[in-house]
PDB file of C-alpha atoms in Angstrom:
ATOM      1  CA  UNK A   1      29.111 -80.199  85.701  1.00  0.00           C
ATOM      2  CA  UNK A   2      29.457 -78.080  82.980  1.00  0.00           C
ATOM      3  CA  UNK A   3      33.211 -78.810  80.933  1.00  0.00           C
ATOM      4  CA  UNK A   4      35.575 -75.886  81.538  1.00  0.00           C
ATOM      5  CA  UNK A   5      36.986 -74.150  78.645  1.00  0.00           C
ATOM      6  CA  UNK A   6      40.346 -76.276  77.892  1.00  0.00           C
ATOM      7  CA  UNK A   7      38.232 -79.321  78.650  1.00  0.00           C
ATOM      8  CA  UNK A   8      35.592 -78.150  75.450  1.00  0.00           C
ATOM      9  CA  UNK A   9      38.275 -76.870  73.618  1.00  0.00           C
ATOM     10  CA  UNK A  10      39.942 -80.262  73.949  1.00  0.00           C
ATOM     11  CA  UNK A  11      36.486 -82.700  73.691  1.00  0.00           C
ATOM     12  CA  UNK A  12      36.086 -80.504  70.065  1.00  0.00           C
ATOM     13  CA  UNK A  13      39.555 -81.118  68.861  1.00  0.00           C
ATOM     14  CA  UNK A  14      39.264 -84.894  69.608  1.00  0.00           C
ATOM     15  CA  UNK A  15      35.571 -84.851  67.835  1.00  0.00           C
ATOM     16  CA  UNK A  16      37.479 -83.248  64.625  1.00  0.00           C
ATOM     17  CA  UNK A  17      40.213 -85.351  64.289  1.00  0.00           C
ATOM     18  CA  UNK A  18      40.715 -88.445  62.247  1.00  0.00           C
ATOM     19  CA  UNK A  19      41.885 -90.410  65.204  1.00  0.00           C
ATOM     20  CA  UNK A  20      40.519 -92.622  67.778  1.00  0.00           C
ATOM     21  CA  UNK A  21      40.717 -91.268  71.217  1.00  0.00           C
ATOM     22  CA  UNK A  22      43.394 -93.946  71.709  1.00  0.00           C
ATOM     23  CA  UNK A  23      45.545 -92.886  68.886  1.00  0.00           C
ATOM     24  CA  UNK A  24      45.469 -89.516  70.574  1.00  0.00           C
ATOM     25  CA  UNK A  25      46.446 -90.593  74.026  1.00  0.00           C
ATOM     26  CA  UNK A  26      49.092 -92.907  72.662  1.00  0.00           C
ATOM     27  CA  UNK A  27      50.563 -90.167  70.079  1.00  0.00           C
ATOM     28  CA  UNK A  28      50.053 -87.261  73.194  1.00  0.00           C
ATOM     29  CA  UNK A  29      52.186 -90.110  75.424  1.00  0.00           C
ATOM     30  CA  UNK A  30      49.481 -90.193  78.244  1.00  0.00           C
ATOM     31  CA  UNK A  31      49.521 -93.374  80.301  1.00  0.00           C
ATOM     32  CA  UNK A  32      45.707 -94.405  79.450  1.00  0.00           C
ATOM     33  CA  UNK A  33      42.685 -93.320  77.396  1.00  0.00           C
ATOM     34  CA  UNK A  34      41.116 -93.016  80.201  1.00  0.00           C
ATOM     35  CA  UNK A  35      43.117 -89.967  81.266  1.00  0.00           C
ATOM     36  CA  UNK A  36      42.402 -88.164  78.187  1.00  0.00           C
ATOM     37  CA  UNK A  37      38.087 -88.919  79.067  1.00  0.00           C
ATOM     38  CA  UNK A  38      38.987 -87.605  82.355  1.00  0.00           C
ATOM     39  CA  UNK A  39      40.534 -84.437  80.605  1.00  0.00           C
ATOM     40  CA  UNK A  40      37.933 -83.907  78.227  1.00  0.00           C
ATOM     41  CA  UNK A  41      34.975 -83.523  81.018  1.00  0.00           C
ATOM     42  CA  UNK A  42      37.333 -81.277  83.367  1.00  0.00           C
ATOM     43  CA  UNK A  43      37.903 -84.022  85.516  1.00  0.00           C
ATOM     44  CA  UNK A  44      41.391 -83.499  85.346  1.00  0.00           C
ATOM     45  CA  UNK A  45      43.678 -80.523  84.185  1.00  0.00           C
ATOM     46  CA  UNK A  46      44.596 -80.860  81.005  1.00  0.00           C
ATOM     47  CA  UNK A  47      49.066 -80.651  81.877  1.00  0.00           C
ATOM     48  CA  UNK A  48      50.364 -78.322  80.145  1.00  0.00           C
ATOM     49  CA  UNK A  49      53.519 -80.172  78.982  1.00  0.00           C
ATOM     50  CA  UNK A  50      51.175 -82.509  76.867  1.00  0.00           C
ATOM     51  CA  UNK A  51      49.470 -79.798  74.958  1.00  0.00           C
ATOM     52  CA  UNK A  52      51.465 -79.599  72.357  1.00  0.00           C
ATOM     53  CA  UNK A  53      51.679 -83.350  71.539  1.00  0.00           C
ATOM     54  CA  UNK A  54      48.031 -83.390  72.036  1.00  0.00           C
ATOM     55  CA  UNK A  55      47.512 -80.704  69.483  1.00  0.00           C
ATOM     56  CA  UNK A  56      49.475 -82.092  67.426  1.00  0.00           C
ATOM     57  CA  UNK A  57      47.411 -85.510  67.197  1.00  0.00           C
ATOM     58  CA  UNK A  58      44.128 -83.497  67.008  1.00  0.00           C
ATOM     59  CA  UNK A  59      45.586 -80.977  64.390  1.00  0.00           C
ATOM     60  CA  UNK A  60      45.007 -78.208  65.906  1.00  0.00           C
ATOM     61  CA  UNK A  61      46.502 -74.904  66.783  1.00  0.00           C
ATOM     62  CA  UNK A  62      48.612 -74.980  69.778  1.00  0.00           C
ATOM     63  CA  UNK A  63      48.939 -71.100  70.396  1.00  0.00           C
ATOM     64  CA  UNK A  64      44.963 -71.285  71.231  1.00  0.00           C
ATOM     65  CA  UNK A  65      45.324 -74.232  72.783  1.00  0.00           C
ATOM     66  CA  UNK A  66      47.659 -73.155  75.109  1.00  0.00           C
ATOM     67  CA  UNK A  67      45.784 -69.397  75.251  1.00  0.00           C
ATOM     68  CA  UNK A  68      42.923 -71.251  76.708  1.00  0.00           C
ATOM     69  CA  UNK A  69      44.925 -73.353  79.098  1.00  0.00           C
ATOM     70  CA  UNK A  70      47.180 -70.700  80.807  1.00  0.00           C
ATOM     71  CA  UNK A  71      43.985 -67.907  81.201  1.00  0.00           C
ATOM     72  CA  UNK A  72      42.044 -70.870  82.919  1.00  0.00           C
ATOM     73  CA  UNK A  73      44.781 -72.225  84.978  1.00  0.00           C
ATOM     74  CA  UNK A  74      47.372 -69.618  85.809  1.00  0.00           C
ATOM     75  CA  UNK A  75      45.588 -66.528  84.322  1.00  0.00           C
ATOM     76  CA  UNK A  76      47.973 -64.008  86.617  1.00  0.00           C
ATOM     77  CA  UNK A  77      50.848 -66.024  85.135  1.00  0.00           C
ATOM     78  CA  UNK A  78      49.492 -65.352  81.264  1.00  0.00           C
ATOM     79  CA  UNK A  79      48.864 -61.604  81.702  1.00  0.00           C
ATOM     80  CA  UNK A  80      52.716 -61.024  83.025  1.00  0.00           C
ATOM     81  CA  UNK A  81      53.416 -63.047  79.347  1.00  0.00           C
ATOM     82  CA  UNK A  82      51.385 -61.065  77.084  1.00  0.00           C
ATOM     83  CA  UNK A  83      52.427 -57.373  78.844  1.00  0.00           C
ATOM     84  CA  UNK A  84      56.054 -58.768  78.395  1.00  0.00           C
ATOM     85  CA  UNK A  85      56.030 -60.540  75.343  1.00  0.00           C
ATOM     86  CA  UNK A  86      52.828 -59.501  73.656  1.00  0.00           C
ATOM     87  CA  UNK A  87      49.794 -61.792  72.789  1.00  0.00           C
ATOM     88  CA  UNK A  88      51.282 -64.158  69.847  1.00  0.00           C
ATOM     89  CA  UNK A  89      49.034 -64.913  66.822  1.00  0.00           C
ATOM     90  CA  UNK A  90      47.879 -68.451  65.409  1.00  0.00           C
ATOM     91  CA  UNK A  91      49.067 -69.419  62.450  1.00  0.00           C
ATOM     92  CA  UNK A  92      45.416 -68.865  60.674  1.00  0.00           C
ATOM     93  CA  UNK A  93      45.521 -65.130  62.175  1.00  0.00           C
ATOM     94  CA  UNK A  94      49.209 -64.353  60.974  1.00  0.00           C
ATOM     95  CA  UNK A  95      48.203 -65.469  57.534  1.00  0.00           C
ATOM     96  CA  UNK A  96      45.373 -62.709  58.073  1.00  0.00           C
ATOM     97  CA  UNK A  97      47.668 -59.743  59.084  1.00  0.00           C
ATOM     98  CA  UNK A  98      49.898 -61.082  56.122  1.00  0.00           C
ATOM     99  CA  UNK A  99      46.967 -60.646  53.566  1.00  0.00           C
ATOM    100  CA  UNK A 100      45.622 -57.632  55.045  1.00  0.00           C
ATOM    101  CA  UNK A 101      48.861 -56.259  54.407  1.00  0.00           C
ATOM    102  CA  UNK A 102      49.282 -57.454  50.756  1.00  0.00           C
ATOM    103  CA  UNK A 103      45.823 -56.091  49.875  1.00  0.00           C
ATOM    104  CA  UNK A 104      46.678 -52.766  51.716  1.00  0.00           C
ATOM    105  CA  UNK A 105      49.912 -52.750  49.186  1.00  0.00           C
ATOM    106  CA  UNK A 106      47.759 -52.557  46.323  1.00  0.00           C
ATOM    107  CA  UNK A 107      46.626 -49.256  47.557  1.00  0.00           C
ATOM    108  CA  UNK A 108      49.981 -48.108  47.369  1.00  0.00           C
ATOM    109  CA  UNK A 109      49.607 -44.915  45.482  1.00  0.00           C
ATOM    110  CA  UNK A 110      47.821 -43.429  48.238  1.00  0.00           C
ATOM    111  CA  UNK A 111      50.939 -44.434  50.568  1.00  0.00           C
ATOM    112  CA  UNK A 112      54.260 -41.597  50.656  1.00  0.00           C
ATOM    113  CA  UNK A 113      56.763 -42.848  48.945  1.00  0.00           C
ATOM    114  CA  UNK A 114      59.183 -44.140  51.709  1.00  0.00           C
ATOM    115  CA  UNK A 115      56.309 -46.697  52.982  1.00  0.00           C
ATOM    116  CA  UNK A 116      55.397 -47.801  48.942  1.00  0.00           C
ATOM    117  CA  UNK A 117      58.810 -49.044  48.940  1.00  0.00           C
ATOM    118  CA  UNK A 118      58.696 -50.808  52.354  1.00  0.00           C
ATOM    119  CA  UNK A 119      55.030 -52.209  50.830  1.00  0.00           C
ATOM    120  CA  UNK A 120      56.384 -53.218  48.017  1.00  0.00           C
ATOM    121  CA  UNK A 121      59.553 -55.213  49.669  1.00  0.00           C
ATOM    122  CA  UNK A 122      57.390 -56.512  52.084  1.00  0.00           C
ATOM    123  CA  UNK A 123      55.078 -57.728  49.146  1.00  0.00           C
ATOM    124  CA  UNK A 124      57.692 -59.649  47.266  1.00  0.00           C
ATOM    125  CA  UNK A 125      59.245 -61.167  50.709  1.00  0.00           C
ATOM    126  CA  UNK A 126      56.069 -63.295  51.840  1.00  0.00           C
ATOM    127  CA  UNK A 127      55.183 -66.668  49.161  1.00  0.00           C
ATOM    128  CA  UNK A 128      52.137 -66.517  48.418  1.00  0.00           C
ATOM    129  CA  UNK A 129      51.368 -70.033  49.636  1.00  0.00           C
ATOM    130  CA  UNK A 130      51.213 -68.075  53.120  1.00  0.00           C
ATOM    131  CA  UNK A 131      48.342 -65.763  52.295  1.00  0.00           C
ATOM    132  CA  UNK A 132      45.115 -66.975  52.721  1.00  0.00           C
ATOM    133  CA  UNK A 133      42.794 -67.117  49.268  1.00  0.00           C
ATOM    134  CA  UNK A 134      40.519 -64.116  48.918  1.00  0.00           C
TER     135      UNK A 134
END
């Protein structure tokens, strides 16, 4: 039986983490190891209330994390959240926008004045710890 795609998304996290699968099912608060095998071959749904202690142990990002979960288990349920409340970004692709936007500053001569300003406010507002190197 091929894994679903929480189940490979979660078998990968566990493979790139420092910790045992034990330390993750005893940081994530499951009541056995086992459960967490069971979870990472799609024998069992992954609950959604552990996710983000699980991505937490595995160091991962829980906005994909949880992506993948609600379009495989309650996909009608995800589409009503995203046309509400818009798809959110993980942390890697905010710091993306951010440096598309401080590169598309430097260009700022080409901008009308009104939205050079804006770039340039916008510019000094975000540390540059936050950008991604380029």
């Amino acid at each position: 039986m091929a894994p679903t795609p929480t189940a490979a998304f979660l078998k990968l996290a566990i493979a790139n983490s420092d910790l045992t699968q034990r330390e993750i099912a005893q940081q994530a608060e499951l009541p056995k190891p086992n459960v967490l095998s069971m979870m990472k071959t799609g024998e069992t749904n992954v609950p959604l209330n552990r996710i983000l202690a699980l991505t937490e142990a595995c160091g991962v990002d829980a906005a994909t994390f949880i992506r993948i979960a609600m379009t495989e288990y309650h996909q009608e349920i995800w589409r009503v959240l995203e046309a509400e409340f818009g798809a959110n970004l993980t942390e890697d692709e905010e710091k993306l926008v951010e440096g598309w936007r401080y590169l598309a500053c430097q260009h700022q001569s080409r901008l009308p004045p009104s939205e050079a300003v804006a770039c340039l406010d916008y510019r000094r507002a975000i540390p540059a710890s936050r950008l991604l190197p380029v």
